[in-house]
mmCIF file of N, CA and C in Angstrom:
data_model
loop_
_atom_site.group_PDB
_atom_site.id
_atom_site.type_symbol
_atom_site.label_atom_id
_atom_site.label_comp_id
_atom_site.label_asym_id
_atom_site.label_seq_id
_atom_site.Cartn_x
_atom_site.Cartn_y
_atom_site.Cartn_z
ATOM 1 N N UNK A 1 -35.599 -7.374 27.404
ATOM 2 C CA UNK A 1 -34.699 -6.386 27.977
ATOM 3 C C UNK A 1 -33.516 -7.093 28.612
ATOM 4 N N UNK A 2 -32.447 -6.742 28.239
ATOM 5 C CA UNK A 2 -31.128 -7.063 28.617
ATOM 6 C C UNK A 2 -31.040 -6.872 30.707
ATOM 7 N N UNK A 3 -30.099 -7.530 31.365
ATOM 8 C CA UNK A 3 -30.287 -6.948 32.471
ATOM 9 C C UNK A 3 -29.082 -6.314 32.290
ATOM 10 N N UNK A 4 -29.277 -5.479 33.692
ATOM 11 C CA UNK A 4 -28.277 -4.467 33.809
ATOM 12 C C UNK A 4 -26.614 -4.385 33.788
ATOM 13 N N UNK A 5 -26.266 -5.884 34.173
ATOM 14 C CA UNK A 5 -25.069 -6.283 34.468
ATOM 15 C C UNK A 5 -24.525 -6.436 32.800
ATOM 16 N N UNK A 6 -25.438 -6.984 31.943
ATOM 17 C CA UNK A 6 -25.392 -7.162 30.500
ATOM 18 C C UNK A 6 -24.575 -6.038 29.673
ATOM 19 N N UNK A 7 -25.412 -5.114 30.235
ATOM 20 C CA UNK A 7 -25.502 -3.714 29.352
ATOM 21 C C UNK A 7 -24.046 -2.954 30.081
ATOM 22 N N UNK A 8 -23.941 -3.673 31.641
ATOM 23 C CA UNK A 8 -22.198 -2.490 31.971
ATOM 24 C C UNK A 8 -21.293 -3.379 31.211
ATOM 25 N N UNK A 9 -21.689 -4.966 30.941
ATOM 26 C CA UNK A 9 -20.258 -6.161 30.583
ATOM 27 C C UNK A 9 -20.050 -5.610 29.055
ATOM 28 N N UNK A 10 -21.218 -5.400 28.260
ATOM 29 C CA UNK A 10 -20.653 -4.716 27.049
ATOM 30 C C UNK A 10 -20.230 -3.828 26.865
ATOM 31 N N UNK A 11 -20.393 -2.852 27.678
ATOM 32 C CA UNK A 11 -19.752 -1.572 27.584
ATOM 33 C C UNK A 11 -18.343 -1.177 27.882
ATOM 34 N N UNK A 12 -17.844 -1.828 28.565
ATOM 35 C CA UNK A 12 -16.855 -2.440 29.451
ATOM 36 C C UNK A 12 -15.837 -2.850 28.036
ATOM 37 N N UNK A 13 -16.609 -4.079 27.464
ATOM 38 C CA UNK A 13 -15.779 -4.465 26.064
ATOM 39 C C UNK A 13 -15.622 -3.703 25.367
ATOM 40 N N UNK A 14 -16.452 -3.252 24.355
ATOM 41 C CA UNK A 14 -16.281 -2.553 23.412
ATOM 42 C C UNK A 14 -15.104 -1.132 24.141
ATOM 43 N N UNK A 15 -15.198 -0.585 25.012
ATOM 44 C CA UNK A 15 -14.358 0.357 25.886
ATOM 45 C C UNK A 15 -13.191 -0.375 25.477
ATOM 46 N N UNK A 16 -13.102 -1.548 25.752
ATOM 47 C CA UNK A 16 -11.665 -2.495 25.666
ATOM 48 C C UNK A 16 -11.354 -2.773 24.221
ATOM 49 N N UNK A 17 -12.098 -3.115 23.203
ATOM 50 C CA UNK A 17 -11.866 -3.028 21.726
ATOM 51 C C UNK A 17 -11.196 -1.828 20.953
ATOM 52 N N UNK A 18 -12.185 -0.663 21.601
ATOM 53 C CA UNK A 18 -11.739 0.790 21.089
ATOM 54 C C UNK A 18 -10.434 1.413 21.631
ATOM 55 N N UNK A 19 -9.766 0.699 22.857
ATOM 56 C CA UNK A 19 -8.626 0.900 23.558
ATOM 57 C C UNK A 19 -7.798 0.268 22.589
ATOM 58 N N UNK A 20 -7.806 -0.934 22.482
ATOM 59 C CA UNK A 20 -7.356 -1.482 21.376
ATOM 60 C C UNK A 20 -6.905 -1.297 19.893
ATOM 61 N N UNK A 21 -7.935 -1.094 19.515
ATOM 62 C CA UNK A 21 -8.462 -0.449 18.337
ATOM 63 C C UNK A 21 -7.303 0.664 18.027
ATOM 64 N N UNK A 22 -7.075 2.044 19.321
ATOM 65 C CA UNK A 22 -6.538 3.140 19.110
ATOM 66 C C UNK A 22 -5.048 2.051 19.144
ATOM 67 N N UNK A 23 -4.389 1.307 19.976
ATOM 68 C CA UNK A 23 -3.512 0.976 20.521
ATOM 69 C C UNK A 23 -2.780 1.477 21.849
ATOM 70 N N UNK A 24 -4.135 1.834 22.619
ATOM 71 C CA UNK A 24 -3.826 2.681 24.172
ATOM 72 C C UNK A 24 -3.451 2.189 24.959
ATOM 73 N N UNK A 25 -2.158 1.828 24.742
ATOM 74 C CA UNK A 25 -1.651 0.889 26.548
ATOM 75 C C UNK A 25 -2.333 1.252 27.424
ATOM 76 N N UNK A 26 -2.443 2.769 28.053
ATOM 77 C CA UNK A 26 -2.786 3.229 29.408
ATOM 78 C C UNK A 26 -4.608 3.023 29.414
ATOM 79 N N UNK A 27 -5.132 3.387 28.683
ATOM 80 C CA UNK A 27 -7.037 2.868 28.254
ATOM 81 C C UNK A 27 -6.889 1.081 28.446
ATOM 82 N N UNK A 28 -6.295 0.579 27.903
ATOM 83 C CA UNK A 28 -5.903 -0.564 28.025
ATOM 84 C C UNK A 28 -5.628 -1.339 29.297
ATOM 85 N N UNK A 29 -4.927 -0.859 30.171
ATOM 86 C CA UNK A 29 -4.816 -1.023 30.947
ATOM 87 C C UNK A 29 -5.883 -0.748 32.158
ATOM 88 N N UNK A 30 -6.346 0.602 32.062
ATOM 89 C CA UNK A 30 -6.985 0.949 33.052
ATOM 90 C C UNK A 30 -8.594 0.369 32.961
ATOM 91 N N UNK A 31 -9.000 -0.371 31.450
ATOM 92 C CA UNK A 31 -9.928 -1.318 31.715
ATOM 93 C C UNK A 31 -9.452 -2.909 31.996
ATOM 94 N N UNK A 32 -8.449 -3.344 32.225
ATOM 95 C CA UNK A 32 -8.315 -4.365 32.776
ATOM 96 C C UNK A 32 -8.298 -4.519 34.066
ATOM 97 N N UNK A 33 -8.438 -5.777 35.147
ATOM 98 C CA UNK A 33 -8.565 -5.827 36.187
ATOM 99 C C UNK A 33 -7.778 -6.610 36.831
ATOM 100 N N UNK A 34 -6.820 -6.705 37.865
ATOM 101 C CA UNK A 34 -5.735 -7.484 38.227
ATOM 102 C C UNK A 34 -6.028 -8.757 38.360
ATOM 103 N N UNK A 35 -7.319 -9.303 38.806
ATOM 104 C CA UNK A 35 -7.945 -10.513 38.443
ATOM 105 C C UNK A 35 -8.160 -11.073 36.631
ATOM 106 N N UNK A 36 -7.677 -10.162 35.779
ATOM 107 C CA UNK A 36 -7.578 -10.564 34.673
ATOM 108 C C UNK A 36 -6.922 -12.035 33.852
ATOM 109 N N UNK A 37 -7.536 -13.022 32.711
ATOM 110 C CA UNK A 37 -7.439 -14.208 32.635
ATOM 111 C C UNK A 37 -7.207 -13.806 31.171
ATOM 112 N N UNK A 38 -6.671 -14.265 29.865
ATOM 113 C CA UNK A 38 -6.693 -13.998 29.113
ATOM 114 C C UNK A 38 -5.816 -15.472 28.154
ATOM 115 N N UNK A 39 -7.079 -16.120 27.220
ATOM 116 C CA UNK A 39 -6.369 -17.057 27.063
ATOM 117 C C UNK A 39 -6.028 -17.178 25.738
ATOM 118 N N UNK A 40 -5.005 -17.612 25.288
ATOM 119 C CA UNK A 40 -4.549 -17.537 23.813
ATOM 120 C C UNK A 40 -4.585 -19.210 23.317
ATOM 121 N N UNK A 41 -5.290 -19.555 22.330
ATOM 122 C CA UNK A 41 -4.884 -20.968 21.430
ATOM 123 C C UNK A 41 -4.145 -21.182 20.657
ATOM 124 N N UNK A 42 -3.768 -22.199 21.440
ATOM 125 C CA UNK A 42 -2.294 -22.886 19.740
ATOM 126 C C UNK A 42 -1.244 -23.180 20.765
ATOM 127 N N UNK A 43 -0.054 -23.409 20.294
ATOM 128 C CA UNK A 43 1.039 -23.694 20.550
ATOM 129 C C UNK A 43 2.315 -22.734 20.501
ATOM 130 N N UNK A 44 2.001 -21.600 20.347
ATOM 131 C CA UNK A 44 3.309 -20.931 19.696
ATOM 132 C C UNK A 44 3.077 -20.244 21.346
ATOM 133 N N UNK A 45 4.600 -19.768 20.821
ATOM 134 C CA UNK A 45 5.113 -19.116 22.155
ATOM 135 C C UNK A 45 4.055 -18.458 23.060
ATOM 136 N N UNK A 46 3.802 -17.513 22.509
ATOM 137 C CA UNK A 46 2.360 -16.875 23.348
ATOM 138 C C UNK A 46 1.707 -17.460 23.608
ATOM 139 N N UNK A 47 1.160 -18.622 23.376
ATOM 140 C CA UNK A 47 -0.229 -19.268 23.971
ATOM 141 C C UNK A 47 -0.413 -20.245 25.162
ATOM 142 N N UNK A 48 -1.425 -19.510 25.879
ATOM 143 C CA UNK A 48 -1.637 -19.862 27.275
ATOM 144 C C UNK A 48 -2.615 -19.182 27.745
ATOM 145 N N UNK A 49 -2.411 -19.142 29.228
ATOM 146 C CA UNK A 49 -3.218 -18.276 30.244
ATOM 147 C C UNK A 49 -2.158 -17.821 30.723
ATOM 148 N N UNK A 50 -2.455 -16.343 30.115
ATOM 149 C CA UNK A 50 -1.646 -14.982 31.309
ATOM 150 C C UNK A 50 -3.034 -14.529 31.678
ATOM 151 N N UNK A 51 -2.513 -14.435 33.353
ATOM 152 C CA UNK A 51 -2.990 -13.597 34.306
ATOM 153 C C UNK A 51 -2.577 -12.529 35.042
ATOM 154 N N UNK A 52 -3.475 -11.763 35.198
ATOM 155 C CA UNK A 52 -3.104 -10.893 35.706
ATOM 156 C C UNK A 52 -2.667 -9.764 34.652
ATOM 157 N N UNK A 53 -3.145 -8.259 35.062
ATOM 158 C CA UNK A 53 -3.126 -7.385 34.319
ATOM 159 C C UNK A 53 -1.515 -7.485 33.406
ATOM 160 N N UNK A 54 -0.542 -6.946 34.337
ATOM 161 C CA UNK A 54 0.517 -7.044 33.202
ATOM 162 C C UNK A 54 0.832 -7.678 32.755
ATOM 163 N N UNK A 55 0.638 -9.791 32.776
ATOM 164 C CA UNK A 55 0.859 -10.687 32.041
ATOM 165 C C UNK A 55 0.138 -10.235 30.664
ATOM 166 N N UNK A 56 -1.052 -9.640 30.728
ATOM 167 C CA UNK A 56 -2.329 -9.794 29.411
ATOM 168 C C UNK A 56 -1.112 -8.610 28.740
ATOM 169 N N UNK A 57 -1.143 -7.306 29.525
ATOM 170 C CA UNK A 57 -0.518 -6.246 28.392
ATOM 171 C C UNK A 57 1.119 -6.593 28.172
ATOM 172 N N UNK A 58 1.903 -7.658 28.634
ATOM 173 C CA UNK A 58 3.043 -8.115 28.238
ATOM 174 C C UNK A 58 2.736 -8.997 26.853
ATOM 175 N N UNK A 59 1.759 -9.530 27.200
ATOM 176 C CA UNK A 59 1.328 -10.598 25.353
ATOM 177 C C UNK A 59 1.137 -10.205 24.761
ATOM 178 N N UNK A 60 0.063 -8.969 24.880
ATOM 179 C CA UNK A 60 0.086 -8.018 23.830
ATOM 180 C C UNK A 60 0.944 -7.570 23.424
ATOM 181 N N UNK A 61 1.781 -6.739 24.086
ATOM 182 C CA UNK A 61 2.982 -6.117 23.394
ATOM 183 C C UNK A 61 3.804 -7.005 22.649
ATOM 184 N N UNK A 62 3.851 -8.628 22.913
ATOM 185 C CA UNK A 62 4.173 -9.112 22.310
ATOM 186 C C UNK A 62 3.672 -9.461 20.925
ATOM 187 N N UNK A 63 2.267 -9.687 20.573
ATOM 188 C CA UNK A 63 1.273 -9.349 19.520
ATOM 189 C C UNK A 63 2.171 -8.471 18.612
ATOM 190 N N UNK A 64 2.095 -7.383 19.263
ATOM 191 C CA UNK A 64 2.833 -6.372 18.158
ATOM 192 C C UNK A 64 4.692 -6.563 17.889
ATOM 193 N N UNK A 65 5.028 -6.685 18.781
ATOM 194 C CA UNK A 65 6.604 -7.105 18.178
ATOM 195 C C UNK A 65 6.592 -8.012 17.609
ATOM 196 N N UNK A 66 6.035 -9.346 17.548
ATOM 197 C CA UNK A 66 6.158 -10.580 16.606
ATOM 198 C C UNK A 66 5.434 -10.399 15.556
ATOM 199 N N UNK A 67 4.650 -9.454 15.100
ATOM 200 C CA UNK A 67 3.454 -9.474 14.267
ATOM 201 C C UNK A 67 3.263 -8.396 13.908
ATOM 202 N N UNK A 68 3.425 -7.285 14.213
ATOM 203 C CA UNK A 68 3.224 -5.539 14.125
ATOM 204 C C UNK A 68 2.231 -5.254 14.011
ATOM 205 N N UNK A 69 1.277 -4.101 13.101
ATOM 206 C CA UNK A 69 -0.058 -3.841 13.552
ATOM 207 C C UNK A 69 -0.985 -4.789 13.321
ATOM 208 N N UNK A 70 -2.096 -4.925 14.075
ATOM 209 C CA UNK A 70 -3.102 -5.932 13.406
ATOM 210 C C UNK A 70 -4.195 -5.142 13.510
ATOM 211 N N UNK A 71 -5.221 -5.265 12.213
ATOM 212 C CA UNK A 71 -6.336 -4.619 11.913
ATOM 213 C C UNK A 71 -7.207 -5.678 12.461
ATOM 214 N N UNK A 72 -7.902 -4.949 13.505
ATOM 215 C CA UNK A 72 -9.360 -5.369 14.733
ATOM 216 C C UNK A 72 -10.403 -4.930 14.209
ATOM 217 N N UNK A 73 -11.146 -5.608 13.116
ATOM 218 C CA UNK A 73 -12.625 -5.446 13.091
ATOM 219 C C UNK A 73 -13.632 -6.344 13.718
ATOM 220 N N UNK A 74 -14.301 -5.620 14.744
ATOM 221 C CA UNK A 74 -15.291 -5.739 15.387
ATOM 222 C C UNK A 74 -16.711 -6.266 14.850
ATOM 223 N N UNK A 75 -17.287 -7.324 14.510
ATOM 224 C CA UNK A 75 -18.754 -7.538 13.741
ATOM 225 C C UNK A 75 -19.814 -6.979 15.192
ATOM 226 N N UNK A 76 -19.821 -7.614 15.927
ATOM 227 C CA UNK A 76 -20.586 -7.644 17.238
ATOM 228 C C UNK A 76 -19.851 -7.806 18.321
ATOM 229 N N UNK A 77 -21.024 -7.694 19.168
ATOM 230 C CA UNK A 77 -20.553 -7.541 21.326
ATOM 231 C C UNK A 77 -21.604 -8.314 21.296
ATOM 232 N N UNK A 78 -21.752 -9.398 22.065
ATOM 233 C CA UNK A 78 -23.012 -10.405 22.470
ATOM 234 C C UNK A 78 -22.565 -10.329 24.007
ATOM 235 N N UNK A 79 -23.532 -9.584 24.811
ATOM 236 C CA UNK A 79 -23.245 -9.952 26.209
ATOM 237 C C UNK A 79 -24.480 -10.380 27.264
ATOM 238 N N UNK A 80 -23.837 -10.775 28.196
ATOM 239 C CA UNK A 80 -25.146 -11.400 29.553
ATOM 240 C C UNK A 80 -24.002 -11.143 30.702
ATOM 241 N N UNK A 81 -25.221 -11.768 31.823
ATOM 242 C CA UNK A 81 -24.436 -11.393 32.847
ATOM 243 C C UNK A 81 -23.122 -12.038 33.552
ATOM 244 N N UNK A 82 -23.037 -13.290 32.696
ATOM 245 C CA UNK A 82 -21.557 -13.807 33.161
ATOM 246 C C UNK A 82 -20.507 -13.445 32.122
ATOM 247 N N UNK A 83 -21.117 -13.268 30.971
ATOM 248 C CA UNK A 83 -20.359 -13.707 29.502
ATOM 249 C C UNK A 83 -20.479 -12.610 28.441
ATOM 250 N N UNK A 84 -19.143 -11.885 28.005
ATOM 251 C CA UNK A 84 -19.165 -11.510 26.647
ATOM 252 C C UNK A 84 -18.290 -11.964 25.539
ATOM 253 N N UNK A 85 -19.111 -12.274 24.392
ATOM 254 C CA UNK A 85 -18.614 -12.748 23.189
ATOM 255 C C UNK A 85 -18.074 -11.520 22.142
ATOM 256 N N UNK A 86 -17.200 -11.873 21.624
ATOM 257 C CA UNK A 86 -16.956 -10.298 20.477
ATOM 258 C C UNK A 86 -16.470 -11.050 19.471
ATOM 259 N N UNK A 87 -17.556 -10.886 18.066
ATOM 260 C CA UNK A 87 -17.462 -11.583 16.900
ATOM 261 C C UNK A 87 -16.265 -10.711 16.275
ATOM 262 N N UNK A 88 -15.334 -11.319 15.924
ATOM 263 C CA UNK A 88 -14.551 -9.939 15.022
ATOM 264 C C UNK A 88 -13.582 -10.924 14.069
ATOM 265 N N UNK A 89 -12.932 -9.764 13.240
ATOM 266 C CA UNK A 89 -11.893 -10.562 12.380
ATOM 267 C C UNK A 89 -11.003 -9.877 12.787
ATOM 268 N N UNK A 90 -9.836 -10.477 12.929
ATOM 269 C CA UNK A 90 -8.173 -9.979 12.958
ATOM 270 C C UNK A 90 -7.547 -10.328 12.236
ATOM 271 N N UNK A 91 -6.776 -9.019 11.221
ATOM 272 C CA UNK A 91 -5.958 -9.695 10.554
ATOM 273 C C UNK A 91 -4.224 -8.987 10.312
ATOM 274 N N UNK A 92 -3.219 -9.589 10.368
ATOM 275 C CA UNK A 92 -1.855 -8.532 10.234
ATOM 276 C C UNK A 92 -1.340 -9.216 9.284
ATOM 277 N N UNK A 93 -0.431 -8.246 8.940
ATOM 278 C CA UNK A 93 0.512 -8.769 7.477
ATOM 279 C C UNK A 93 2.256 -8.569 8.373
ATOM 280 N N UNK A 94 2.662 -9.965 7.457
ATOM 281 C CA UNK A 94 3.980 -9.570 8.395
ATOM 282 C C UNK A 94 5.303 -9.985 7.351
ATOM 283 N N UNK A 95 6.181 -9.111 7.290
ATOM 284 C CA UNK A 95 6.769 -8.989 5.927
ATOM 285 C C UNK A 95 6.411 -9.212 4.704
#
């Protein structure tokens, strides 16, 4: 049995995938938390650590202006009580 903290951290995500998913700034937002960390790999402009709620939904929006829609499929949510993982593929086409 999962503990309890497990079962709110996934719920929590996937809430945040399906925000996503729709492209809900405001769902989007209102599951993020001003203590928010969000880190991107690589080198290109975007990548780093934005913190803080509107740093995360400023990158995003950037996501979509440099890149336009990207299709978010979700495989899994693996969660515990410090940590959730979300197996997925992303992929956008851009011109």
């Amino acid at each position: 049995m999962r503990a309890p903290n497990a079962a709110a951290n996934e719920a929590l995500v996937r809430r945040l995938i399906a925000a996503l998913q729709r492209r809900d700034v405001a769902e989007i937002g209102a599951v993020l938390t001003g203590d928010v960390v969000y880190h991107f790999p690589g080198r290109s402009p975007m990548a780093g650590m934005h913190r803080g709620n509107d740093a995360v939904l400023a990158v995003f929006g950037e996501f979509g202006r440099r890149i336009g829609p990207i299709q978010l499929t979700t495989h899994d949510v693996v969660a515990g009580d410090e940590h959730v993982v979300e197996l997925a593929l992303n992929a956008a086409e851009r011109n």
